[in-house]
Coordinates of C-alpha atoms in Angstrom, one line a residue:
M1 CA -10.7 221.6 227.6
P2 CA -8.1 219.1 225.8
V3 CA -6.4 219.9 223.4
L4 CA -6.0 216.8 220.2
V5 CA -3.2 216.7 218.8
A6 CA -3.5 214.3 215.2
S7 CA -1.1 213.9 213.4
D8 CA 0.0 211.5 210.4
L9 CA 3.4 208.8 211.0
D10 CA 5.3 207.9 208.7
R11 CA 7.7 210.8 207.7
T12 CA 6.8 213.1 209.8
L13 CA 6.9 211.0 213.1
I14 CA 8.4 208.1 212.4
Y15 CA 11.1 207.2 209.4
S16 CA 12.2 204.0 208.0
S17 CA 15.7 203.3 206.7
A18 CA 15.2 204.6 203.6
A19 CA 13.9 207.4 204.9
L20 CA 16.8 207.9 207.5
A21 CA 19.1 207.8 204.6
L22 CA 17.6 210.8 202.9
T23 CA 17.4 213.2 205.1
M24 CA 20.3 212.4 208.3
P25 CA 24.5 212.9 207.4
D26 CA 26.0 209.5 209.2
A27 CA 28.5 212.6 210.7
R28 CA 25.6 213.9 212.1
A29 CA 23.0 210.9 213.5
P30 CA 21.1 211.4 216.6
R31 CA 20.3 208.4 219.0
L32 CA 17.5 206.1 217.8
L33 CA 14.9 204.3 218.8
C34 CA 13.3 201.1 216.9
V35 CA 9.8 202.0 217.6
E36 CA 8.7 198.8 214.5
V37 CA 9.2 195.9 213.9
H38 CA 8.1 192.9 211.3
E39 CA 9.4 189.5 210.7
A40 CA 12.0 189.5 212.9
K41 CA 13.5 193.5 211.2
P42 CA 14.0 196.6 212.1
L43 CA 11.3 199.0 210.4
S44 CA 11.0 202.2 211.6
Y45 CA 12.6 205.1 213.9
M46 CA 12.2 208.1 215.7
T47 CA 15.1 209.9 217.8
E48 CA 15.6 209.4 221.5
T49 CA 14.3 212.4 222.3
A50 CA 11.0 212.7 220.0
A51 CA 10.4 209.6 222.0
Q52 CA 10.4 211.6 225.2
L53 CA 8.7 214.3 223.6
L54 CA 6.0 211.9 222.7
T55 CA 5.5 210.5 226.2
D56 CA 5.5 214.1 227.5
L57 CA 2.8 215.0 225.0
G58 CA 1.1 212.0 225.9
D59 CA 0.9 212.9 229.4
T60 CA -0.7 216.4 228.4
A61 CA -3.0 216.2 225.5
V62 CA -5.1 213.1 223.2
F63 CA -2.6 212.4 220.9
V64 CA -4.0 210.2 217.8
P65 CA -2.0 208.7 215.6
T66 CA -3.4 209.4 212.4
T67 CA -2.0 207.4 209.0
T68 CA -2.9 206.2 205.8
R69 CA -1.7 202.8 207.2
T70 CA -3.9 199.5 207.5
R71 CA -4.9 198.7 210.9
K72 CA -2.0 195.9 210.7
Q73 CA 0.4 198.1 209.5
Y74 CA -0.1 200.6 212.2
Q75 CA -0.3 197.8 215.2
R76 CA 3.0 196.7 214.2
I77 CA 4.0 200.1 215.7
N78 CA 5.1 200.7 219.2
L79 CA 5.0 203.9 220.0
P80 CA 6.2 205.1 223.4
G81 CA 4.3 206.8 226.1
P82 CA 0.9 206.4 227.0
P83 CA -1.1 204.0 224.8
P84 CA -3.6 206.3 222.5
K85 CA -6.8 205.9 223.4
Y86 CA -8.1 206.7 219.5
A87 CA -6.5 205.9 216.6
I88 CA -7.2 206.6 213.0
C89 CA -6.1 204.0 209.9
A90 CA -6.7 204.0 206.3
N91 CA -6.8 207.6 205.5
G92 CA -9.9 207.8 207.9
G93 CA -11.7 204.1 206.9
H94 CA -11.3 202.9 210.7
L95 CA -11.5 204.8 213.9
L96 CA -9.8 202.8 216.3
V97 CA -10.9 203.3 220.0
D98 CA -8.7 201.4 222.3
G99 CA -7.4 199.4 219.5
V100 CA -11.1 198.0 218.2
T101 CA -12.6 199.2 214.9
D102 CA -15.9 201.7 216.0
A103 CA -17.9 199.6 213.4
D104 CA -20.8 202.1 212.9
W105 CA -18.0 204.4 212.0
H106 CA -16.7 202.3 209.2
A107 CA -20.2 201.6 207.8
G108 CA -20.4 205.6 207.7
V109 CA -17.7 206.2 205.8
Q110 CA -18.4 202.9 203.2
A111 CA -21.8 204.5 202.8
R112 CA -20.3 207.6 201.9
L113 CA -17.9 206.3 199.3
A114 CA -20.5 204.4 197.4
E115 CA -22.2 207.3 196.4
E116 CA -19.9 210.1 196.2
C117 CA -17.2 208.3 194.3
A118 CA -15.7 205.8 191.3
S119 CA -15.4 202.0 192.7
L120 CA -12.6 200.8 194.3
T121 CA -13.1 198.2 190.9
E122 CA -12.6 200.7 188.8
V123 CA -9.8 202.3 189.6
R124 CA -7.9 198.9 190.1
E125 CA -9.0 197.9 186.5
H126 CA -7.0 201.0 185.2
L127 CA -4.1 200.6 187.2
A128 CA -3.6 196.9 186.1
R129 CA -3.9 198.1 182.5
T130 CA -1.8 201.6 182.7
A131 CA 1.0 200.6 185.3
D132 CA 4.1 199.3 183.0
P133 CA 5.5 195.6 185.0
A134 CA 8.9 197.4 184.0
W135 CA 8.6 199.5 186.9
V136 CA 5.6 198.7 188.9
R137 CA 7.3 195.9 192.1
K138 CA 3.4 195.3 193.6
H139 CA -0.4 196.0 193.3
R140 CA -2.5 196.1 196.6
V141 CA -5.4 197.0 198.1
A142 CA -5.2 198.8 201.5
E143 CA -8.8 197.3 203.4
D144 CA -11.0 197.0 200.4
L145 CA -11.0 201.1 200.6
F146 CA -8.6 202.0 198.4
A147 CA -5.6 201.2 195.7
Y148 CA -1.4 201.4 195.7
L149 CA 1.2 201.0 194.0
V150 CA 4.6 200.2 194.6
V151 CA 7.5 201.3 192.4
E152 CA 11.1 202.1 191.5
R153 CA 11.2 205.3 191.6
E154 CA 14.3 205.9 189.4
L155 CA 11.9 203.9 186.8
L156 CA 8.5 206.1 186.9
P157 CA 7.7 208.3 184.8
E158 CA 6.6 211.6 186.4
D159 CA 4.0 212.0 183.4
W160 CA 2.6 209.0 184.2
V161 CA 1.8 210.3 188.0
K162 CA 0.2 213.5 186.4
E163 CA -1.9 211.8 184.0
L164 CA -3.4 209.1 186.5
A165 CA -3.7 212.0 189.2
V166 CA -6.0 214.1 186.6
W167 CA -7.9 210.2 185.6
A168 CA -8.8 210.0 189.2
E169 CA -9.5 213.1 190.4
N170 CA -12.8 213.2 187.8
R171 CA -13.9 210.5 189.1
G172 CA -13.8 211.6 192.8
W173 CA -10.3 209.8 194.1
T174 CA -6.8 211.8 195.0
V175 CA -3.5 209.7 193.9
S176 CA -0.8 210.8 196.1
L177 CA 3.5 209.5 195.2
Q178 CA 5.0 208.8 199.2
G179 CA 8.6 207.3 198.3
R180 CA 7.8 204.3 196.9
K181 CA 4.1 204.3 197.0
I182 CA 1.5 205.7 194.4
Y183 CA -1.7 206.0 196.6
A184 CA -5.1 206.3 194.6
V185 CA -7.6 207.4 197.6
P186 CA -11.1 208.1 197.0
Q187 CA -11.9 212.2 198.0
P188 CA -14.5 211.0 200.4
L189 CA -12.0 208.9 202.3
T190 CA -10.4 211.9 204.6
K191 CA -8.2 211.9 208.1
S192 CA -9.9 215.4 208.7
A193 CA -13.9 214.0 208.7
A194 CA -12.2 211.3 211.7
V195 CA -10.4 214.0 213.6
R196 CA -13.0 215.9 214.0
E197 CA -15.4 212.3 215.4
V198 CA -12.6 212.2 217.7
A199 CA -12.8 216.2 218.8
R200 CA -16.5 215.9 219.5
R201 CA -16.3 212.9 221.4
T202 CA -13.4 214.2 223.5
G203 CA -15.0 217.6 223.7
A204 CA -11.7 219.3 222.3
Q205 CA -11.5 222.6 221.7
L206 CA -8.4 223.4 220.0
T207 CA -6.8 220.7 217.3
L208 CA -3.3 220.7 216.4
A209 CA -2.4 218.2 213.6
A210 CA 1.2 218.0 211.4
G211 CA 2.0 215.6 208.1
D212 CA 4.4 215.5 205.3
S213 CA 2.3 214.7 202.0
L214 CA -1.0 215.5 200.0
L215 CA -3.5 213.2 201.9
D216 CA -2.3 215.5 205.2
A217 CA -3.3 218.4 203.4
D218 CA -7.1 217.8 204.8
L219 CA -6.0 217.2 208.2
L220 CA -4.1 220.5 208.5
L221 CA -6.8 222.4 207.3
A222 CA -9.2 221.0 209.4
A223 CA -6.4 221.5 212.6
D224 CA -6.4 224.6 214.7
R225 CA -2.5 225.0 213.9
G226 CA -0.1 222.8 212.0
W227 CA 3.0 221.6 210.8
R228 CA 4.8 220.0 207.7
P229 CA 8.1 219.3 207.2
G230 CA 10.9 220.4 205.1
H231 CA 10.8 217.5 203.5
G232 CA 7.5 215.5 201.3
E233 CA 4.6 215.7 198.9
L234 CA 3.6 219.1 200.5
A235 CA 7.0 220.6 200.8
D236 CA 8.1 219.8 197.4
T237 CA 5.4 221.5 195.9
G238 CA 5.3 224.3 198.2
W239 CA 2.4 224.1 199.7
T240 CA 0.9 226.2 202.6
A241 CA -1.8 228.1 203.6
P242 CA -2.9 230.1 207.1
E243 CA -2.4 228.9 210.8
I244 CA 0.4 226.0 208.6
A245 CA 4.3 226.5 210.3
A246 CA 6.3 225.4 206.7
L247 CA 9.5 224.0 209.0
P248 CA 13.2 223.8 207.9
E249 CA 14.0 220.6 209.5
R250 CA 14.0 217.7 206.9
G251 CA 13.9 214.1 208.3
V252 CA 14.3 212.4 211.6
L253 CA 14.7 216.1 213.2
A254 CA 11.8 217.3 211.7
G255 CA 9.8 214.7 213.9
E256 CA 11.3 216.1 216.7
R257 CA 10.5 219.6 216.2
I258 CA 7.0 218.8 215.3
L259 CA 6.4 217.0 218.8
R260 CA 8.4 219.9 220.6
E261 CA 5.7 222.5 218.8
F262 CA 2.9 220.4 219.7
L263 CA 3.9 220.7 223.2
K264 CA 4.8 224.1 222.9
A265 CA 1.0 225.0 221.6
T266 CA -0.4 222.4 224.7
R267 CA 1.7 224.3 227.1
R268 CA 0.4 227.5 226.2
T269 CA -3.1 226.4 226.7
A270 CA -3.2 224.8 229.9
P271 CA -4.9 226.4 232.5

């Protein structure tokens, strides 16, 4: 039976220049590979060692990129190794099969959202009313499924995020602060549900996962084993659970460690 490896991308396996600056001292900087370019500018990186590890992983397991990115944002990424047959975008809102959206899956997601939580319109209107233009740079909607703000972190009032989280939870939504972005995501929109569907289709009996943010918690809990890096929302709050390893590595080197753990666990289960 195949092993399914579902991993978050940003700040888990790949890192923007800003994320590199926060976690990688210049004196010990490893060799990097650019894996994303947008408007002729390099955006995201992983180490060359991580690139080789990911290539090896793609040869031994069903690797499933599992991201909150939109499909368009995900398709900018050029990961090393075999092209993944499955990918999960928009926090589980879209299941890609050979790069194409599974329409039935997406329709089912939309039906659950309509039944189980407040509308995107209500959330967007609340964000527009309460977010101060002094620290908001952009209001964005992703795939007509969830909303996020791009903010100036140094100006962002901590209490505002906490108040938003309480307001959202009462309406069936989750709030996550990741770098300069504040996400408001419907609670039924989960990475774990899409990963379970991929496991069903592939017949995988073992699921491994990794992620760094609150939006990855359900993914980690649904996996047989999981890893989180030493940075990010989950690390900042001390979040952990049975079968979840809290790694000490931070930044781009955490990506290497996660891939090593994936490979070790995958090879251990090989006949």
